[in-house]
PDB file of C-alpha atoms and ligand atoms in Angstrom:
ATOM      1  CA  MET A 775      -0.062  -0.125  -0.138  1.00 49.00           C
ATOM      2  CA  GLN A 776       1.434   3.346  -1.285  1.00 81.00           C
ATOM      3  CA  TYR A 777       0.653   5.468   2.253  1.00 85.00           C
ATOM      4  CA  TYR A 778       1.748   2.728   4.297  1.00 89.00           C
ATOM      5  CA  GLU A 779       5.142   2.255   2.248  1.00 89.00           C
ATOM      6  CA  GLU A 780       6.116   5.867   1.364  1.00 89.00           C
ATOM      7  CA  ILE A 781       4.623   7.599   4.363  1.00 93.00           C
ATOM      8  CA  VAL A 782       3.940   5.613   7.556  1.00 94.00           C
ATOM      9  CA  LYS A 783       7.089   3.360   7.346  1.00 93.00           C
ATOM     10  CA  LYS A 784       9.385   6.328   6.224  1.00 93.00           C
ATOM     11  CA  ARG A 785       8.699   8.163   9.437  1.00 96.00           C
ATOM     12  CA  HIS A 786      11.209   7.811  12.306  1.00 96.00           C
ATOM     13  CA  SER A 787      11.924  10.269  15.128  1.00 98.00           C
ATOM     14  CA  CYS A 788      14.446  13.033  14.422  1.00 98.00           C
ATOM     15  CA  ARG A 789      16.749  14.165  17.138  1.00 98.00           C
ATOM     16  CA  SER A 790      19.250  16.058  15.303  1.00 98.00           C
ATOM     17  CA  PHE A 791      17.603  18.669  13.247  1.00 98.00           C
ATOM     18  CA  ALA A 792      19.169  21.414  10.373  1.00 98.00           C
ATOM     19  CA  LYS A 793      19.262  24.871  11.322  1.00 96.00           C
ATOM     20  CA  LYS A 794      17.041  25.491   8.356  1.00 97.00           C
ATOM     21  CA  LYS A 795      13.671  27.013   9.028  1.00 97.00           C
ATOM     22  CA  VAL A 796      10.542  25.746   8.386  1.00 98.00           C
ATOM     23  CA  GLY A 797       8.828  27.960   5.728  1.00 98.00           C
ATOM     24  CA  GLU A 798       5.650  29.695   5.900  1.00 98.00           C
ATOM     25  CA  ASP A 799       4.024  27.853   3.094  1.00 98.00           C
ATOM     26  CA  LEU A 800       4.572  24.439   4.993  1.00 98.00           C
ATOM     27  CA  LEU A 801       3.074  25.685   8.150  1.00 98.00           C
ATOM     28  CA  TYR A 802       0.159  26.848   5.974  1.00 98.00           C
ATOM     29  CA  LYS A 803      -0.272  23.213   4.490  1.00 97.00           C
ATOM     30  CA  LEU A 804       0.310  21.510   7.813  1.00 97.00           C
ATOM     31  CA  LEU A 805      -2.676  24.227   9.307  1.00 96.00           C
ATOM     32  CA  MET A 806      -4.891  23.672   6.281  1.00 95.00           C
ATOM     33  CA  TYR A 807      -4.582  19.796   6.908  1.00 95.00           C
ATOM     34  CA  TYR A 808      -5.492  20.308  10.247  1.00 94.00           C
ATOM     35  CA  ASP A 809      -8.430  22.348   9.431  1.00 90.00           C
ATOM     36  CA  ASP A 810      -9.725  20.243   6.822  1.00 85.00           C
ATOM     37  CA  ARG A 811      -9.485  16.689   8.496  1.00 70.00           C
ATOM     38  CA  THR A 812     -12.737  14.956   8.646  1.00 65.00           C
ATOM     39  CA  ARG A 813     -11.361  11.831  10.462  1.00 63.00           C
ATOM     40  CA  ASN A 814     -11.738  12.844  14.027  1.00 75.00           C
ATOM     41  CA  LEU A 815     -11.263  10.455  16.583  1.00 89.00           C
ATOM     42  CA  THR A 816     -14.112  11.767  18.750  1.00 86.00           C
ATOM     43  CA  GLU A 817     -16.370  14.619  18.135  1.00 79.00           C
ATOM     44  CA  HIS A 818     -17.176  17.507  20.400  1.00 86.00           C
ATOM     45  CA  ILE A 819     -13.698  17.950  21.811  1.00 93.00           C
ATOM     46  CA  LYS A 820     -12.591  21.382  20.879  1.00 93.00           C
ATOM     47  CA  THR A 821      -8.694  21.396  20.084  1.00 94.00           C
ATOM     48  CA  PHE A 822      -6.139  24.119  18.938  1.00 93.00           C
ATOM     49  CA  ILE A 823      -2.707  23.546  17.640  1.00 95.00           C
ATOM     50  CA  LYS A 824      -0.164  26.245  17.367  1.00 97.00           C
ATOM     51  CA  PHE A 825       3.317  26.439  15.957  1.00 98.00           C
ATOM     52  CA  TYR A 826       6.072  28.114  17.353  1.00 98.00           C
ATOM     53  CA  ASP A 827       9.549  28.674  16.403  1.00 97.00           C
ATOM     54  CA  GLY A 828      12.839  27.062  17.684  1.00 97.00           C
ATOM     55  CA  SER A 829      13.182  30.533  20.055  1.00 97.00           C
ATOM     56  CA  VAL A 830      10.697  28.971  22.410  1.00 98.00           C
ATOM     57  CA  TRP A 831      13.431  25.785  23.087  1.00 98.00           C
ATOM     58  CA  GLU A 832      14.644  27.506  26.468  1.00 97.00           C
ATOM     59  CA  LYS A 833      10.844  28.195  27.883  1.00 97.00           C
ATOM     60  CA  LEU A 834       9.987  24.308  26.802  1.00 97.00           C
ATOM     61  CA  ASN A 835      13.284  22.818  28.153  1.00 96.00           C
ATOM     62  CA  GLU A 836      12.590  21.051  31.490  1.00 89.00           C
ATOM     63  CA  HIS A 837       9.168  21.052  30.983  1.00 97.00           C
ATOM     64  CA  VAL A 838       9.104  18.465  28.107  1.00 98.00           C
ATOM     65  CA  GLY A 839      11.274  15.899  26.851  1.00 98.00           C
ATOM     66  CA  TYR A 840      13.111  12.686  28.220  1.00 98.00           C
ATOM     67  CA  ASN A 841      14.832  13.220  31.480  1.00 95.00           C
ATOM     68  CA  GLY A 842      13.629  17.012  31.153  1.00 94.00           C
ATOM     69  CA  HIS A 843      15.624  17.669  27.962  1.00 97.00           C
ATOM     70  CA  CYS A 844      13.484  19.353  24.872  1.00 98.00           C
ATOM     71  CA  ILE A 845      15.142  18.079  21.719  1.00 98.00           C
ATOM     72  CA  LYS A 846      16.535  21.354  19.813  1.00 98.00           C
ATOM     73  CA  ALA A 847      14.527  22.029  16.553  1.00 98.00           C
ATOM     74  CA  PRO A 848      13.486  24.774  14.386  1.00 98.00           C
ATOM     75  CA  ALA A 849      10.025  24.686  15.318  1.00 98.00           C
ATOM     76  CA  TYR A 850       7.445  22.809  17.775  1.00 98.00           C
ATOM     77  CA  MET A 851       3.690  21.964  17.165  1.00 98.00           C
ATOM     78  CA  VAL A 852       1.761  22.087  20.614  1.00 98.00           C
ATOM     79  CA  VAL A 853      -1.659  20.455  20.460  1.00 97.00           C
ATOM     80  CA  TYR A 854      -4.097  22.361  23.109  1.00 97.00           C
ATOM     81  CA  SER A 855      -7.277  20.618  23.896  1.00 96.00           C
ATOM     82  CA  GLU A 856     -10.160  20.662  25.867  1.00 96.00           C
ATOM     83  CA  GLU A 857      -9.688  18.435  29.127  1.00 97.00           C
ATOM     84  CA  LYS A 858     -12.692  16.082  28.274  1.00 94.00           C
ATOM     85  CA  GLY A 859     -13.153  12.275  28.478  1.00 94.00           C
ATOM     86  CA  ARG A 860     -10.444  10.712  25.441  1.00 96.00           C
ATOM     87  CA  TYR A 861      -8.823  14.192  24.764  1.00 97.00           C
ATOM     88  CA  LEU A 862      -5.337  12.484  24.741  1.00 98.00           C
ATOM     89  CA  GLU A 863      -6.264   9.782  22.580  1.00 98.00           C
ATOM     90  CA  ASN A 864      -7.754  12.257  20.363  1.00 96.00           C
ATOM     91  CA  ALA A 865      -4.987  14.927  20.533  1.00 97.00           C
ATOM     92  CA  GLY A 866      -2.648  11.573  19.906  1.00 97.00           C
ATOM     93  CA  PHE A 867      -4.853  10.741  16.772  1.00 97.00           C
ATOM     94  CA  LEU A 868      -4.791  14.289  15.254  1.00 96.00           C
ATOM     95  CA  ALA A 869      -1.048  15.113  15.971  1.00 97.00           C
ATOM     96  CA  GLU A 870      -0.155  11.834  14.176  1.00 97.00           C
ATOM     97  CA  GLY A 871      -2.031  12.908  11.156  1.00 95.00           C
ATOM     98  CA  LEU A 872       0.099  16.027  11.199  1.00 97.00           C
ATOM     99  CA  THR A 873       3.035  14.290  12.216  1.00 98.00           C
ATOM    100  CA  LEU A 874       2.724  12.171   8.696  1.00 97.00           C
ATOM    101  CA  LYS A 875       1.810  15.064   6.882  1.00 96.00           C
ATOM    102  CA  MET A 876       5.189  16.410   7.873  1.00 98.00           C
ATOM    103  CA  THR A 877       6.748  13.268   6.526  1.00 97.00           C
ATOM    104  CA  GLU A 878       4.900  13.712   3.538  1.00 96.00           C
ATOM    105  CA  LEU A 879       6.241  17.441   2.966  1.00 97.00           C
ATOM    106  CA  GLY A 880       9.839  16.168   3.631  1.00 97.00           C
ATOM    107  CA  LEU A 881      10.079  17.293   7.193  1.00 98.00           C
ATOM    108  CA  ALA A 882      10.847  15.229  10.276  1.00 98.00           C
ATOM    109  CA  ALA A 883       9.521  15.416  13.660  1.00 98.00           C
ATOM    110  CA  CYS A 884      10.237  13.944  17.250  1.00 98.00           C
ATOM    111  CA  TRP A 885       7.297  13.865  19.915  1.00 98.00           C
ATOM    112  CA  GLN A 886       8.366  15.363  23.296  1.00 98.00           C
ATOM    113  CA  THR A 887       6.963  13.994  26.202  1.00 98.00           C
ATOM    114  CA  VAL A 888       5.176  16.749  28.520  1.00 98.00           C
ATOM    115  CA  ASN A 889       6.282  16.656  32.057  1.00 97.00           C
ATOM    116  CA  ASN A 890       4.514  19.464  33.266  1.00 97.00           C
ATOM    117  CA  ALA A 891       1.577  20.424  31.200  1.00 98.00           C
ATOM    118  CA  GLU A 892       0.564  23.409  33.199  1.00 97.00           C
ATOM    119  CA  ALA A 893       3.983  24.795  33.021  1.00 98.00           C
ATOM    120  CA  VAL A 894       4.288  24.729  29.203  1.00 98.00           C
ATOM    121  CA  LYS A 895       1.162  26.415  28.919  1.00 98.00           C
ATOM    122  CA  GLU A 896       2.509  29.193  31.244  1.00 97.00           C
ATOM    123  CA  ALA A 897       5.885  29.347  29.621  1.00 97.00           C
ATOM    124  CA  LEU A 898       4.271  29.821  26.203  1.00 97.00           C
ATOM    125  CA  GLY A 899       2.015  32.698  27.371  1.00 96.00           C
ATOM    126  CA  LYS A 900      -1.519  30.921  28.648  1.00 93.00           C
ATOM    127  CA  GLU A 901      -2.758  31.230  24.857  1.00 89.00           C
ATOM    128  CA  THR A 902      -5.860  29.250  25.618  1.00 95.00           C
ATOM    129  CA  ASP A 903      -8.223  28.003  28.345  1.00 96.00           C
ATOM    130  CA  MET A 904      -7.241  24.519  26.971  1.00 97.00           C
ATOM    131  CA  VAL A 905      -4.649  22.416  28.047  1.00 98.00           C
ATOM    132  CA  VAL A 906      -1.555  21.219  26.499  1.00 98.00           C
ATOM    133  CA  ALA A 907      -2.104  17.767  25.216  1.00 98.00           C
ATOM    134  CA  CYS A 908       1.165  17.279  23.419  1.00 98.00           C
ATOM    135  CA  VAL A 909       4.392  18.796  22.206  1.00 98.00           C
ATOM    136  CA  VAL A 910       6.066  17.869  18.751  1.00 98.00           C
ATOM    137  CA  ALA A 911       9.391  18.907  17.687  1.00 98.00           C
ATOM    138  CA  PHE A 912       9.852  19.338  13.878  1.00 98.00           C
ATOM    139  CA  GLY A 913      11.955  20.789  11.138  1.00 98.00           C
ATOM    140  CA  TYR A 914      14.472  19.668   8.589  1.00 98.00           C
ATOM    141  CA  LYS A 915      16.672  16.503   9.128  1.00 98.00           C
ATOM    142  CA  ASP A 916      20.194  17.114   9.895  1.00 98.00           C
ATOM    143  CA  PRO A 917      21.722  15.513   6.722  1.00 96.00           C
ATOM    144  CA  LYS A 918      24.606  14.757   8.608  1.00 96.00           C
ATOM    145  CA  SER A 919      22.433  12.897  11.346  1.00 95.00           C
ATOM    146  CA  LYS A 920      23.699   9.087  12.171  1.00 94.00           C
ATOM    147  CA  GLU A 921      20.210   8.305  13.784  1.00 94.00           C
ATOM    148  CA  LYS A 922      19.193   4.848  12.662  1.00 94.00           C
ATOM    149  CA  PRO A 923      15.577   3.540  12.541  1.00 94.00           C
ATOM    150  CA  VAL A 924      14.769   1.632  16.043  1.00 97.00           C
ATOM    151  CA  LYS A 925      13.418  -1.921  15.905  1.00 97.00           C
ATOM    152  CA  LYS A 926       9.592  -2.227  16.161  1.00 97.00           C
ATOM    153  CA  ILE A 927       7.318  -4.872  17.490  1.00 97.00           C
ATOM    154  CA  SER A 928       6.561  -7.430  14.960  1.00 96.00           C
ATOM    155  CA  LEU A 929       2.858  -7.970  13.253  1.00 93.00           C
ATOM    156  CA  ASP A 930       2.860 -11.433  15.062  1.00 93.00           C
ATOM    157  CA  GLU A 931       3.808 -10.054  18.413  1.00 96.00           C
ATOM    158  CA  LEU A 932       1.067  -7.256  17.807  1.00 97.00           C
ATOM    159  CA  THR A 933      -1.548  -9.190  16.855  1.00 96.00           C
ATOM    160  CA  TYR A 934      -4.021 -12.195  18.469  1.00 96.00           C
ATOM    161  CA  GLY A 935      -6.627 -14.010  16.693  1.00 94.00           C
ATOM    162  CA  THR A 936     -10.426 -13.604  18.364  1.00 94.00           C
ATOM    163  CA  LYS A 937      -9.155 -13.491  21.870  1.00 97.00           C
ATOM    164  CA  TYR A 938      -6.254 -12.211  23.810  1.00 98.00           C
ATOM    165  CA  GLY A 939      -2.808 -14.742  23.874  1.00 97.00           C
ATOM    166  CA  GLN A 940      -4.378 -16.778  20.574  1.00 96.00           C
ATOM    167  CA  ASP A 941      -2.750 -17.219  17.806  1.00 93.00           C
ATOM    168  CA  ILE A 942      -3.857 -15.833  14.363  1.00 88.00           C
ATOM    169  CA  ASP A 943      -4.487 -17.337  11.403  1.00 81.00           C
ATOM    170  CA  PRO A 944      -2.852 -14.832   8.857  1.00 73.00           C
ATOM    171  CA  HIS A 945      -4.881 -16.413   5.917  1.00 75.00           C
ATOM    172  CA  LEU A 946      -8.045 -15.974   7.400  1.00 70.00           C
ATOM    173  CA  PHE A 947      -7.805 -12.446   8.730  1.00 69.00           C
ATOM    174  CA  TYR A 948      -4.668 -10.474   7.188  1.00 68.00           C
ATOM    175  CA  ARG A 949      -5.216  -9.853   3.460  1.00 69.00           C
ATOM    176  CA  GLU A 950      -5.890  -6.374   2.918  1.00 74.00           C
ATOM    177  CA  LEU A 951      -5.506  -5.281   6.936  1.00 88.00           C
ATOM    178  CA  GLU A 952      -1.995  -6.389   6.837  1.00 90.00           C
ATOM    179  CA  ASP A 953      -0.498  -2.843   5.714  1.00 91.00           C
ATOM    180  CA  ALA A 954      -2.852  -1.151   8.254  1.00 94.00           C
ATOM    181  CA  LEU A 955      -1.848  -3.615  11.071  1.00 95.00           C
ATOM    182  CA  ARG A 956       1.651  -2.898  10.032  1.00 94.00           C
ATOM    183  CA  ALA A 957       1.000   0.632  10.365  1.00 96.00           C
ATOM    184  CA  VAL A 958       0.293   0.355  14.214  1.00 98.00           C
ATOM    185  CA  ALA A 959       3.386  -2.026  14.701  1.00 97.00           C
ATOM    186  CA  HIS A 960       5.498   0.697  13.225  1.00 97.00           C
ATOM    187  CA  SER A 961       3.624   3.437  15.289  1.00 98.00           C
ATOM    188  CA  GLN A 962       5.882   5.736  17.719  1.00 97.00           C
ATOM    189  CA  SER A 963       5.494   5.350  21.418  1.00 98.00           C
ATOM    190  CA  PHE A 964       6.863   6.635  24.480  1.00 98.00           C
ATOM    191  CA  LEU A 965      10.381   5.077  24.805  1.00 98.00           C
ATOM    192  CA  ASN A 966       9.363   2.765  21.959  1.00 98.00           C
ATOM    193  CA  LEU A 967       7.491   0.437  24.410  1.00 98.00           C
ATOM    194  CA  GLN A 968       4.493   0.009  22.336  1.00 98.00           C
ATOM    195  CA  PRO A 969       2.582  -1.255  25.321  1.00 98.00           C
ATOM    196  CA  TYR A 970      -0.430  -2.571  23.260  1.00 98.00           C
ATOM    197  CA  ARG A 971      -1.837  -5.388  21.095  1.00 98.00           C
ATOM    198  CA  VAL A 972      -4.393  -5.760  18.445  1.00 97.00           C
ATOM    199  CA  ILE A 973      -7.096  -8.646  18.847  1.00 97.00           C
ATOM    200  CA  VAL A 974      -8.249  -9.253  15.032  1.00 94.00           C
ATOM    201  CA  ASP A 975     -11.307 -11.040  14.511  1.00 93.00           C
ATOM    202  CA  THR A 976     -13.215 -11.246  11.536  1.00 88.00           C
ATOM    203  CA  ASP A 977     -15.488  -8.300  11.657  1.00 91.00           C
ATOM    204  CA  GLN A 978     -13.729  -5.973  13.990  1.00 94.00           C
ATOM    205  CA  ILE A 979     -10.234  -5.287  15.726  1.00 96.00           C
ATOM    206  CA  VAL A 980      -9.623  -4.152  19.243  1.00 98.00           C
ATOM    207  CA  LEU A 981      -6.843  -2.430  20.822  1.00 98.00           C
ATOM    208  CA  VAL A 982      -5.744  -3.275  24.371  1.00 98.00           C
ATOM    209  CA  GLY A 983      -3.375  -1.748  26.587  1.00 98.00           C
ATOM    210  CA  ILE A 984      -0.775  -4.440  28.286  1.00 98.00           C
ATOM    211  CA  HIS A 985       0.881  -3.552  31.745  1.00 92.00           C
ATOM    212  CA  ASP A 986       3.564  -1.375  31.363  1.00 95.00           C
ATOM    213  CA  GLU A 987       5.225   0.682  34.616  1.00 95.00           C
ATOM    214  CA  THR A 988       7.365   2.864  32.735  1.00 97.00           C
ATOM    215  CA  THR A 989       4.852   4.786  30.434  1.00 97.00           C
ATOM    216  CA  LYS A 990       2.813   7.415  32.250  1.00 96.00           C
ATOM    217  CA  GLU A 991      -0.643   8.016  32.051  1.00 96.00           C
ATOM    218  CA  VAL A 992      -0.778  10.777  29.605  1.00 97.00           C
ATOM    219  CA  ASP A 993       2.057   8.944  27.394  1.00 98.00           C
ATOM    220  CA  ARG A 994       0.022   6.055  27.407  1.00 98.00           C
ATOM    221  CA  HIS A 995      -3.386   7.424  26.063  1.00 98.00           C
ATOM    222  CA  LEU A 996      -1.109   9.524  23.448  1.00 98.00           C
ATOM    223  CA  ASN A 997       0.115   6.208  22.511  1.00 98.00           C
ATOM    224  CA  TYR A 998      -2.985   4.746  21.662  1.00 98.00           C
ATOM    225  CA  GLY A 999      -4.318   7.716  19.911  1.00 98.00           C
ATOM    226  CA  ILE A1000      -1.462   7.357  17.458  1.00 98.00           C
ATOM    227  CA  ALA A1001      -1.598   3.560  16.878  1.00 98.00           C
ATOM    228  CA  MET A1002      -5.255   4.468  15.926  1.00 98.00           C
ATOM    229  CA  PHE A1003      -4.411   6.931  13.681  1.00 96.00           C
ATOM    230  CA  ASN A1004      -1.991   4.737  11.967  1.00 96.00           C
ATOM    231  CA  PHE A1005      -4.389   1.941  11.473  1.00 96.00           C
ATOM    232  CA  ILE A1006      -7.350   4.348  10.135  1.00 94.00           C
ATOM    233  CA  CYS A1007      -5.045   5.850   7.662  1.00 92.00           C
ATOM    234  CA  VAL A1008      -3.760   3.003   5.846  1.00 92.00           C
ATOM    235  CA  ALA A1009      -7.099   0.858   6.332  1.00 91.00           C
ATOM    236  CA  GLN A1010      -9.180   3.515   4.679  1.00 87.00           C
ATOM    237  CA  ALA A1011      -7.152   3.412   1.553  1.00 78.00           C
ATOM    238  CA  THR A1012      -8.684  -0.172   0.790  1.00 75.00           C
ATOM    239  CA  ARG A1013     -12.320   0.169   2.051  1.00 77.00           C
ATOM    240  CA  ASP A1014     -15.073   1.785   0.458  1.00 76.00           C
ATOM    241  CA  VAL A1015     -16.038   3.109   4.277  1.00 81.00           C
ATOM    242  CA  THR A1016     -13.556   4.684   6.642  1.00 84.00           C
ATOM    243  CA  PRO A1017     -13.810   2.571   9.541  1.00 90.00           C
ATOM    244  CA  LYS A1018     -14.328   4.266  12.952  1.00 93.00           C
ATOM    245  CA  TRP A1019     -13.181   3.585  16.329  1.00 96.00           C
ATOM    246  CA  SER A1020     -15.176   3.258  19.129  1.00 96.00           C
ATOM    247  CA  PHE A1021     -14.589   3.275  23.019  1.00 97.00           C
ATOM    248  CA  ALA A1022     -18.004   1.595  23.647  1.00 97.00           C
ATOM    249  CA  PRO A1023     -17.177  -1.682  25.543  1.00 97.00           C
ATOM    250  CA  VAL A1024     -17.087  -4.946  23.663  1.00 98.00           C
ATOM    251  CA  THR A1025     -20.441  -6.869  25.171  1.00 97.00           C
ATOM    252  CA  ASP A1026     -21.008  -9.525  22.347  1.00 97.00           C
ATOM    253  CA  ARG A1027     -17.968 -11.467  22.829  1.00 97.00           C
ATOM    254  CA  ASP A1028     -15.091 -12.566  25.389  1.00 97.00           C
ATOM    255  CA  LEU A1029     -12.118 -11.041  24.439  1.00 98.00           C
ATOM    256  CA  GLY A1030     -10.048 -13.354  27.183  1.00 98.00           C
ATOM    257  CA  LEU A1031      -8.288 -10.301  28.839  1.00 98.00           C
ATOM    258  CA  PRO A1032      -6.160 -11.046  31.577  1.00 98.00           C
ATOM    259  CA  ALA A1033      -6.499  -9.067  34.700  1.00 97.00           C
ATOM    260  CA  ASP A1034      -3.687  -6.670  33.741  1.00 97.00           C
ATOM    261  CA  VAL A1035      -4.403  -5.940  30.025  1.00 98.00           C
ATOM    262  CA  LYS A1036      -6.978  -3.122  29.453  1.00 97.00           C
ATOM    263  CA  TYR A1037      -9.657  -2.784  26.814  1.00 98.00           C
ATOM    264  CA  VAL A1038      -8.941   0.395  25.061  1.00 98.00           C
ATOM    265  CA  ALA A1039     -11.156   0.651  21.626  1.00 98.00           C
ATOM    266  CA  LYS A1040     -12.734  -1.440  18.952  1.00 98.00           C
ATOM    267  CA  CYS A1041     -12.906  -0.935  15.073  1.00 96.00           C
ATOM    268  CA  LYS A1042     -15.547  -2.495  12.897  1.00 93.00           C
ATOM    269  CA  LEU A1043     -14.278  -3.454   9.770  1.00 88.00           C
TER     270      LEU A1043
HETATM  271  C1  FMN B 714       4.024  10.204  23.721  1.00 93.19           C
HETATM  272  C2  FMN B 714       5.233   9.935  23.189  1.00 93.19           C
HETATM  273  C3  FMN B 714       6.333  10.904  23.826  1.00 93.19           C
HETATM  274  C4  FMN B 714       7.594  10.825  23.599  1.00 93.19           C
HETATM  275  N1  FMN B 714       8.257  11.501  23.986  1.00 93.19           N
HETATM  276  C5  FMN B 714       9.818  11.965  23.668  1.00 93.19           C
HETATM  277  C6  FMN B 714      10.802  12.586  24.235  1.00 93.19           C
HETATM  278  O1  FMN B 714      10.389  12.993  25.218  1.00 93.19           O
HETATM  279  N2  FMN B 714      12.174  12.391  23.585  1.00 93.19           N
HETATM  280  C7  FMN B 714      12.362  12.050  22.564  1.00 93.19           C
HETATM  281  O2  FMN B 714      13.528  12.003  21.975  1.00 93.19           O
HETATM  282  N3  FMN B 714      11.636  10.959  21.900  1.00 93.19           N
HETATM  283  C8  FMN B 714      10.318  10.733  22.356  1.00 93.19           C
HETATM  284  N4  FMN B 714       9.290  10.187  21.883  1.00 93.19           N
HETATM  285  C9  FMN B 714       9.659   9.548  20.528  1.00 93.19           C
HETATM  286  C10 FMN B 714       9.733   8.118  20.847  1.00 93.19           C
HETATM  287  O3  FMN B 714      11.063   7.754  21.561  1.00 93.19           O
HETATM  288  C11 FMN B 714       9.799   7.361  19.533  1.00 93.19           C
HETATM  289  O4  FMN B 714       8.606   7.300  18.880  1.00 93.19           O
HETATM  290  C12 FMN B 714      10.168   5.756  19.542  1.00 93.19           C
HETATM  291  O5  FMN B 714      11.264   5.576  20.153  1.00 93.19           O
HETATM  292  C13 FMN B 714      10.251   5.101  18.376  1.00 93.19           C
HETATM  293  O6  FMN B 714      10.752   5.769  17.324  1.00 93.19           O
HETATM  294  P1  FMN B 714      10.500   6.109  15.962  1.00 93.19           P
HETATM  295  O7  FMN B 714       9.383   7.470  16.393  1.00 93.19           O
HETATM  296  O8  FMN B 714      11.621   6.456  15.197  1.00 93.19           O
HETATM  297  O9  FMN B 714       9.339   5.188  15.329  1.00 93.19           O
HETATM  298  C14 FMN B 714       7.862  10.165  22.245  1.00 93.19           C
HETATM  299  C15 FMN B 714       7.238   9.440  21.677  1.00 93.19           C
HETATM  300  C16 FMN B 714       5.589   9.473  22.184  1.00 93.19           C
HETATM  301  C17 FMN B 714       4.625   8.398  21.341  1.00 93.19           C
END
C-alpha cells in the first residue's frame, strides 16, 4: 500500500535537526490539513494547534522531553485541547495525522513527552483556556545525522486472533488488513515500548493496553491515539467506508483479557 510504504514506514523520530527554518508555506499546509481533517477520533472535543519557532526551546526545556531535555528544533507544534474524556487519544490521533503530513512534506519530527503541562502553557504565554495535550518538535533532518531506525514490534507479536493470547490465522484475517496492522506495529510510542496489542476478528479489531509501569498515564493515552490513527490512515485506502474507532465496551464476545490487560477501543471493519 502506497501510504504505508511511502509515508508511515518512512517516518522515524528525528533528534538532530538542521538549522533551516520551516517555511510559512509548509506551516500553512499543515494548518490546512488540520482544518480540513474529517477523520476526528471523537467529536465534540475542541482543540487548537499552534506552531512556534525554535526560539521557544528555552521555555520548553525541562518541562518537556525525556529526562527534562527538550530536543532542539527549528519549530514546535503544540496541541491544546479541552480536557474531556479521551482528549489525549484524540490529541494523539490528530497530532499523528499532522506528523505524517510532515513526513509527506519532507519534514522530520520527534514527539516530546510533556512533563508539566501547566508549566508549558504558562511558559508559552497562556494562549488559551485549553490544556497542553502534546508537543512535537519538527523541522528538517540534519543531513549529517547518523540516527538509525529503531526496532519495532513484529506483526506476530502485535496481533492475536479472536481472543487475547490466541494465535492468529493470517490467511483468515490479514489480506487487505495487513498493511494497516503493520502501520500500528510501526507507530511511535513513549520510549518505543509499544505497550499495546491488537485482537483481530473477522468483523472488528480491538486495541488493548498491556501492563507497563514505565509509560506515564498521559503518554499511554497519546500512544493509543497514534496507533489508532496509523490503522485508520492505511485501512481507509482499502475500504469503501473509512472504519471508525469506538470506545464503547465489547459486550457481544469474550476477549479473554487477563486482569492486567486493559480494553481501549474497537474498530468495526
Ligand atoms: C507520547 C510520546 C512521547 C515521546 N517523548 C519523547 C521525548 O520526550 N524525547 C524523545 O527523544 N522522543 C520521544 N518520543 C519518541 C519515541 O522515543 C519514538 O517514537 C520511539 O523511540 C520510536 O521511534 P520512531 O519514532 O523512530 O519510530 C515520544 C513518543 C511518544 C509517542
